mmCIF file of C-alpha atoms and ligand atoms in Angstrom:
data_model
loop_
_atom_site.group_PDB
_atom_site.id
_atom_site.type_symbol
_atom_site.label_atom_id
_atom_site.label_comp_id
_atom_site.label_asym_id
_atom_site.label_seq_id
_atom_site.Cartn_x
_atom_site.Cartn_y
_atom_site.Cartn_z
ATOM 1 C CA MET A 1 17.426 -3.511 -1.202
ATOM 2 C CA GLN A 2 18.761 -0.754 -2.288
ATOM 3 C CA TRP A 3 15.274 1.543 -1.244
ATOM 4 C CA PHE A 4 15.695 -0.042 2.496
ATOM 5 C CA ILE A 5 19.595 1.511 2.715
ATOM 6 C CA ARG A 6 18.012 4.876 1.778
ATOM 7 C CA LEU A 7 14.475 4.562 4.024
ATOM 8 C CA ALA A 8 17.687 3.826 6.656
ATOM 9 C CA ASN A 9 19.495 6.395 6.316
ATOM 10 C CA THR A 10 16.752 8.814 5.654
ATOM 11 C CA ILE A 11 15.149 7.591 8.939
ATOM 12 C CA ASN A 12 18.684 8.382 10.543
ATOM 13 C CA ASP A 13 19.041 11.606 9.021
ATOM 14 C CA SER A 14 15.230 12.634 9.234
ATOM 15 C CA LEU A 15 16.027 11.164 13.556
ATOM 16 C CA TRP A 16 19.200 13.486 13.582
ATOM 17 C CA GLN A 17 18.253 16.632 12.167
ATOM 18 C CA ALA A 18 14.924 15.798 13.858
ATOM 19 C CA ASN A 19 12.649 17.651 11.738
ATOM 20 C CA CYS A 20 9.231 16.517 9.969
ATOM 21 C CA PRO A 21 9.109 16.022 6.377
ATOM 22 C CA LEU A 22 5.467 17.382 6.238
ATOM 23 C CA CYS A 23 6.322 20.748 7.746
ATOM 24 C CA LYS A 24 9.728 20.572 8.984
ATOM 25 C CA ARG A 25 9.408 21.520 12.513
ATOM 26 C CA PRO A 26 11.177 19.967 15.113
ATOM 27 C CA THR A 27 10.113 16.362 15.783
ATOM 28 C CA ASP A 28 11.334 13.644 18.077
ATOM 29 C CA GLY A 29 9.923 11.142 15.988
ATOM 30 C CA ILE A 30 9.448 10.280 12.199
ATOM 31 C CA LEU A 31 6.511 13.154 12.012
ATOM 32 C CA CYS A 32 5.545 15.985 14.379
ATOM 33 C CA LYS A 33 2.133 15.422 16.603
ATOM 34 C CA ASP A 34 0.464 17.979 14.718
ATOM 35 C CA CYS A 35 1.316 16.595 10.671
ATOM 36 C CA ASP A 36 0.653 12.765 12.995
ATOM 37 C CA ARG A 37 -3.067 14.137 14.212
ATOM 38 C CA GLN A 38 -3.970 15.771 11.083
ATOM 39 C CA ILE A 39 -2.748 12.389 8.725
ATOM 40 C CA THR A 40 -5.011 11.013 11.593
ATOM 41 C CA ALA A 41 -7.278 13.509 11.582
ATOM 42 C CA TYR A 42 -8.456 11.051 7.687
ATOM 43 C CA GLN A 43 -8.543 7.845 9.053
ATOM 44 C CA SER A 44 -11.250 6.012 7.362
ATOM 45 C CA PRO A 45 -14.043 5.422 10.261
ATOM 46 C CA ASN A 46 -14.554 1.588 8.738
ATOM 47 C CA PHE A 47 -11.317 -0.266 8.396
ATOM 48 C CA LEU A 48 -13.370 -3.053 5.883
ATOM 49 C CA GLN A 49 -15.039 -1.293 3.331
ATOM 50 C CA ILE A 50 -18.631 -3.010 2.938
ATOM 51 C CA ASP A 51 -19.550 -0.637 0.361
ATOM 52 C CA TYR A 52 -17.037 -1.139 -1.925
ATOM 53 C CA PRO A 53 -15.773 -5.038 -1.410
ATOM 54 C CA ILE A 54 -13.384 -6.160 -4.635
ATOM 55 C CA SER A 55 -15.283 -9.544 -5.516
ATOM 56 C CA PRO A 56 -17.881 -11.101 -3.067
ATOM 57 C CA GLU A 57 -15.659 -13.210 -2.346
ATOM 58 C CA THR A 58 -12.505 -9.902 -1.256
ATOM 59 C CA PRO A 59 -13.061 -7.613 1.348
ATOM 60 C CA LEU A 60 -11.213 -4.178 0.649
ATOM 61 C CA TYR A 61 -9.799 -2.113 3.216
ATOM 62 C CA SER A 62 -8.714 0.793 3.823
ATOM 63 C CA TRP A 63 -6.804 2.574 6.322
ATOM 64 C CA GLY A 64 -8.037 6.150 5.353
ATOM 65 C CA ILE A 65 -9.236 8.376 2.679
ATOM 66 C CA TYR A 66 -7.591 10.075 -0.111
ATOM 67 C CA ASP A 67 -8.022 13.429 0.635
ATOM 68 C CA GLY A 68 -6.056 16.624 2.929
ATOM 69 C CA ALA A 69 -3.487 15.871 5.526
ATOM 70 C CA LEU A 70 -3.197 12.382 4.196
ATOM 71 C CA LYS A 71 -2.823 12.756 0.056
ATOM 72 C CA ARG A 72 -0.142 15.946 0.937
ATOM 73 C CA ALA A 73 1.388 13.316 3.192
ATOM 74 C CA ILE A 74 0.981 10.231 0.117
ATOM 75 C CA ALA A 75 2.427 12.439 -2.180
ATOM 76 C CA ALA A 76 5.022 14.546 0.200
ATOM 77 C CA CYS A 77 6.154 10.785 -0.003
ATOM 78 C CA LYS A 78 6.922 9.696 -3.175
ATOM 79 C CA TYR A 79 7.157 13.073 -5.525
ATOM 80 C CA ASP A 80 9.833 14.904 -2.096
ATOM 81 C CA ASN A 81 11.378 11.785 -1.301
ATOM 82 C CA HIS A 82 10.239 10.977 2.426
ATOM 83 C CA PRO A 83 9.484 6.898 2.063
ATOM 84 C CA GLU A 84 9.728 7.419 6.046
ATOM 85 C CA ILE A 85 6.516 9.237 5.901
ATOM 86 C CA MET A 86 4.927 5.591 4.619
ATOM 87 C CA ALA A 87 6.731 3.741 7.636
ATOM 88 C CA ALA A 88 5.352 5.923 10.375
ATOM 89 C CA ILE A 89 1.913 5.531 9.273
ATOM 90 C CA ALA A 90 3.019 2.181 8.269
ATOM 91 C CA ILE A 91 2.151 1.583 12.276
ATOM 92 C CA LYS A 92 -0.780 3.259 12.203
ATOM 93 C CA ILE A 93 -2.182 0.233 9.250
ATOM 94 C CA ALA A 94 -0.830 -2.616 11.588
ATOM 95 C CA GLU A 95 -2.745 -0.786 14.614
ATOM 96 C CA THR A 96 -5.933 -0.765 12.969
ATOM 97 C CA TRP A 97 -5.377 -3.633 11.869
ATOM 98 C CA LYS A 98 -4.620 -5.619 15.371
ATOM 99 C CA ARG A 99 -7.653 -3.440 16.742
ATOM 100 C CA SER A 100 -9.912 -3.948 14.433
ATOM 101 C CA PRO A 101 -13.841 -5.602 15.216
ATOM 102 C CA ASP A 102 -12.821 -8.034 12.238
ATOM 103 C CA ALA A 103 -9.621 -8.867 13.986
ATOM 104 C CA GLN A 104 -10.526 -12.488 15.255
ATOM 105 C CA PHE A 105 -11.922 -12.723 11.588
ATOM 106 C CA LEU A 106 -9.156 -11.505 10.029
ATOM 107 C CA LYS A 107 -6.546 -13.255 11.911
ATOM 108 C CA LYS A 108 -8.249 -16.254 11.230
ATOM 109 C CA SER A 109 -9.074 -16.169 8.262
ATOM 110 C CA PHE A 110 -5.101 -14.390 7.107
ATOM 111 C CA LYS A 111 -2.949 -16.098 9.881
ATOM 112 C CA LYS A 112 -0.580 -17.999 7.301
ATOM 113 C CA SER A 113 -1.561 -15.470 4.294
ATOM 114 C CA LEU A 114 1.862 -13.833 3.264
ATOM 115 C CA VAL A 115 0.956 -9.994 2.149
ATOM 116 C CA ILE A 116 2.580 -8.983 -1.030
ATOM 117 C CA PRO A 117 2.817 -5.456 -2.254
ATOM 118 C CA ILE A 118 1.606 -4.542 -6.001
ATOM 119 C CA PRO A 119 5.387 -3.435 -7.993
ATOM 120 C CA LEU A 120 6.024 -0.960 -9.369
ATOM 121 C CA HIS A 121 7.881 -1.300 -12.912
ATOM 122 C CA PRO A 122 11.839 -1.143 -12.714
ATOM 123 C CA ASN A 123 11.927 1.951 -14.699
ATOM 124 C CA LYS A 124 9.720 3.671 -11.628
ATOM 125 C CA LEU A 125 11.909 1.951 -9.245
ATOM 126 C CA LYS A 126 14.285 3.394 -10.787
ATOM 127 C CA SER A 127 13.405 6.524 -11.345
ATOM 128 C CA ARG A 128 12.088 6.757 -7.936
ATOM 129 C CA GLY A 129 14.329 5.135 -5.573
ATOM 130 C CA PHE A 130 11.470 2.990 -3.701
ATOM 131 C CA ASN A 131 8.619 1.566 -4.122
ATOM 132 C CA GLN A 132 5.796 2.938 -1.370
ATOM 133 C CA ALA A 133 3.398 -0.147 -1.220
ATOM 134 C CA GLU A 134 6.058 -1.589 -0.240
ATOM 135 C CA ILE A 135 8.151 0.268 2.772
ATOM 136 C CA LEU A 136 4.306 -0.072 4.015
ATOM 137 C CA ALA A 137 3.528 -3.807 3.610
ATOM 138 C CA ARG A 138 7.147 -4.031 5.126
ATOM 139 C CA HIS A 139 6.777 -2.243 7.914
ATOM 140 C CA PHE A 140 2.957 -3.121 8.662
ATOM 141 C CA CYS A 141 3.783 -6.799 8.418
ATOM 142 C CA LYS A 142 6.476 -6.571 10.955
ATOM 143 C CA SER A 143 3.599 -5.026 13.401
ATOM 144 C CA ALA A 144 0.929 -6.863 12.679
ATOM 145 C CA ASN A 145 3.607 -9.767 12.735
ATOM 146 C CA LEU A 146 2.781 -11.068 9.147
ATOM 147 C CA PRO A 147 5.297 -12.550 5.842
ATOM 148 C CA CYS A 148 5.485 -10.610 3.615
ATOM 149 C CA ASN A 149 6.862 -11.085 -0.013
ATOM 150 C CA SER A 150 7.371 -7.861 -2.520
ATOM 151 C CA GLN A 151 9.410 -10.525 -4.693
ATOM 152 C CA LEU A 152 6.169 -12.971 -5.796
ATOM 153 C CA LEU A 153 4.027 -10.784 -8.150
ATOM 154 C CA GLN A 154 6.657 -8.421 -10.477
ATOM 155 C CA ARG A 155 5.107 -5.980 -12.862
ATOM 156 C CA THR A 156 6.350 -6.448 -16.459
ATOM 157 C CA LYS A 157 4.382 -3.478 -17.962
ATOM 158 C CA ASP A 158 5.497 0.460 -17.961
ATOM 159 C CA THR A 159 2.137 1.137 -17.213
ATOM 160 C CA LYS A 160 0.815 4.939 -17.301
ATOM 161 C CA ALA A 161 -1.265 5.864 -13.837
ATOM 162 C CA GLN A 162 -4.534 5.262 -13.660
ATOM 163 C CA MET A 163 -5.346 8.851 -13.307
ATOM 164 C CA GLN A 164 -4.507 9.916 -16.712
ATOM 165 C CA THR A 165 -6.574 7.198 -18.130
ATOM 166 C CA LYS A 166 -10.445 8.247 -18.792
ATOM 167 C CA THR A 167 -12.932 5.471 -19.432
ATOM 168 C CA LYS A 168 -13.076 1.746 -17.860
ATOM 169 C CA GLN A 169 -11.781 0.285 -21.579
ATOM 170 C CA GLU A 170 -8.245 2.629 -21.899
ATOM 171 C CA ARG A 171 -8.462 1.320 -17.611
ATOM 172 C CA GLU A 172 -8.170 -2.145 -17.912
ATOM 173 C CA ALA A 173 -6.186 -2.246 -21.887
ATOM 174 C CA ASN A 174 -3.360 0.180 -20.381
ATOM 175 C CA LEU A 175 -2.908 -2.677 -17.263
ATOM 176 C CA ALA A 176 -3.626 -6.107 -19.208
ATOM 177 C CA LYS A 177 -0.194 -8.657 -18.510
ATOM 178 C CA ALA A 178 1.076 -5.808 -16.402
ATOM 179 C CA PHE A 179 2.007 -8.785 -13.650
ATOM 180 C CA ILE A 180 3.882 -11.874 -14.268
ATOM 181 C CA VAL A 181 4.507 -13.892 -11.028
ATOM 182 C CA PRO A 182 8.126 -15.531 -12.389
ATOM 183 C CA SER A 183 8.744 -18.437 -13.013
ATOM 184 C CA ASN A 184 11.599 -19.095 -10.188
ATOM 185 C CA ARG A 185 9.499 -17.030 -7.556
ATOM 186 C CA HIS A 186 7.011 -19.511 -6.955
ATOM 187 C CA SER A 187 5.556 -20.207 -3.276
ATOM 188 C CA HIS A 188 3.815 -22.914 -1.348
ATOM 189 C CA GLN A 189 2.296 -20.029 -0.375
ATOM 190 C CA ARG A 190 -1.825 -20.182 -2.199
ATOM 191 C CA ASP A 191 -3.134 -17.688 0.366
ATOM 192 C CA VAL A 192 -2.242 -14.217 0.038
ATOM 193 C CA ILE A 193 -3.321 -10.209 1.129
ATOM 194 C CA LEU A 194 -2.044 -7.759 -1.002
ATOM 195 C CA PHE A 195 -0.984 -3.842 0.547
ATOM 196 C CA ASP A 196 -1.397 -0.871 -2.519
ATOM 197 C CA ASP A 197 -0.957 3.085 -0.789
ATOM 198 C CA ILE A 198 -4.002 4.028 -3.330
ATOM 199 C CA TYR A 199 -6.799 2.846 -3.776
ATOM 200 C CA THR A 200 -9.030 3.900 -6.996
ATOM 201 C CA THR A 201 -10.591 1.921 -9.635
ATOM 202 C CA GLY A 202 -9.926 -0.944 -8.532
ATOM 203 C CA ALA A 203 -7.742 -2.010 -12.358
ATOM 204 C CA THR A 204 -4.585 -2.357 -10.528
ATOM 205 C CA ILE A 205 -6.219 -4.580 -8.226
ATOM 206 C CA ARG A 206 -8.548 -7.187 -10.266
ATOM 207 C CA GLU A 207 -5.324 -6.586 -12.137
ATOM 208 C CA ALA A 208 -3.092 -8.129 -10.024
ATOM 209 C CA ILE A 209 -5.266 -11.285 -8.860
ATOM 210 C CA ALA A 210 -6.477 -12.243 -12.047
ATOM 211 C CA THR A 211 -2.108 -12.836 -12.180
ATOM 212 C CA LEU A 212 -1.871 -14.542 -9.019
ATOM 213 C CA ALA A 213 -5.189 -16.538 -10.269
ATOM 214 C CA ALA A 214 -3.488 -17.755 -12.753
ATOM 215 C CA SER A 215 -0.843 -19.491 -10.489
ATOM 216 C CA ASN A 216 -3.030 -20.661 -8.449
ATOM 217 C CA ILE A 217 -2.088 -18.637 -5.384
ATOM 218 C CA THR A 218 -5.933 -16.959 -4.073
ATOM 219 C CA VAL A 219 -6.045 -13.144 -3.013
ATOM 220 C CA GLN A 220 -7.676 -13.601 0.614
ATOM 221 C CA GLY A 221 -8.381 -9.193 0.922
ATOM 222 C CA VAL A 222 -6.591 -6.345 -0.238
ATOM 223 C CA ILE A 223 -5.639 -3.635 2.884
ATOM 224 C CA VAL A 224 -4.830 0.140 1.137
ATOM 225 C CA LEU A 225 -3.690 3.166 3.044
ATOM 226 C CA SER A 226 -6.430 5.082 0.866
ATOM 227 C CA ARG A 227 -9.745 5.290 -1.195
ATOM 228 C CA PRO A 228 -11.134 8.744 -2.547
ATOM 229 C CA GLN A 229 -14.212 8.732 -0.497
ATOM 230 C CA PHE A 230 -17.113 8.435 -3.308
ATOM 231 C CA LYS A 231 -18.612 5.228 -4.894
ATOM 232 C CA ASN A 232 -19.393 4.059 -8.510
ATOM 233 C CA TYR A 233 -15.878 6.065 -9.916
HETATM 234 ZN ZN1 LIG B 301 5.401 18.506 10.714
#
C-alpha cells in the first residue's frame, strides 16, 4: 500500500501545486493539455496488434507506440518519480478499451477475467517505490470495471533489464523462473489478462504466461501501454 499512499500524496501535491509533471507548467489536471495532446499523438492506430500476437490464442493489445512524448512520459514516471503520470494514461487505455471495435468481443470473452500486472522484484519495488504496471492496471481496472490482483503473480528473480540483453537465448536465460504463483495465493480464477507498461521482446510476458499455466491459469490476452514500432524484434 506504500505506493498507493505515495501516489495519493503525489496526486494531492500535484493538484495543489497544479503543475504538470512533464513541463512544470500550471494545469488543472494531472497533465497539462499540451503534454496530454503530445502523448495522445503516440496512440497506436489499432489497439489490437494483429501483426504481433503473443501466440495464436493470445492477442496483444497496445495503447500506444513506445516513442516520442509517450516514451518520455514513461521515463519521467519511472526515473523522476511521477507515478501519477501512469494514473492519467491508464484512463486513456480504459477509454480505448471501451470504445474499441473489438469491445463487444473483448467484454464477452474477458468478462470475468482478472487483470494481473507484471510484478517487479521486491528490490526494485523498494528502490523505485512503486510498480508502474500495477498503477496502470489498477486505474485501468477501476475505469473499465474489471477486477485486479497484484499478488497472484510474484517476481522472485532480480533480473537485469531486458533491454540490456543482446540475444534471444540471453533474454530467456535472464527470465527463466523469474516468477512464481505463491501457493497461498492460489485463486479460483482461471482466466486472466496480463498488464504491463512496455512490450519489447515478449520474453517477460511469455515467462509469466508459462508460470501461470503451470498453476492452471490461462492468459486470455495481454494489454500493454506501449510497444516499439518495429517488427521482428
Ligand atoms: Zn505539460
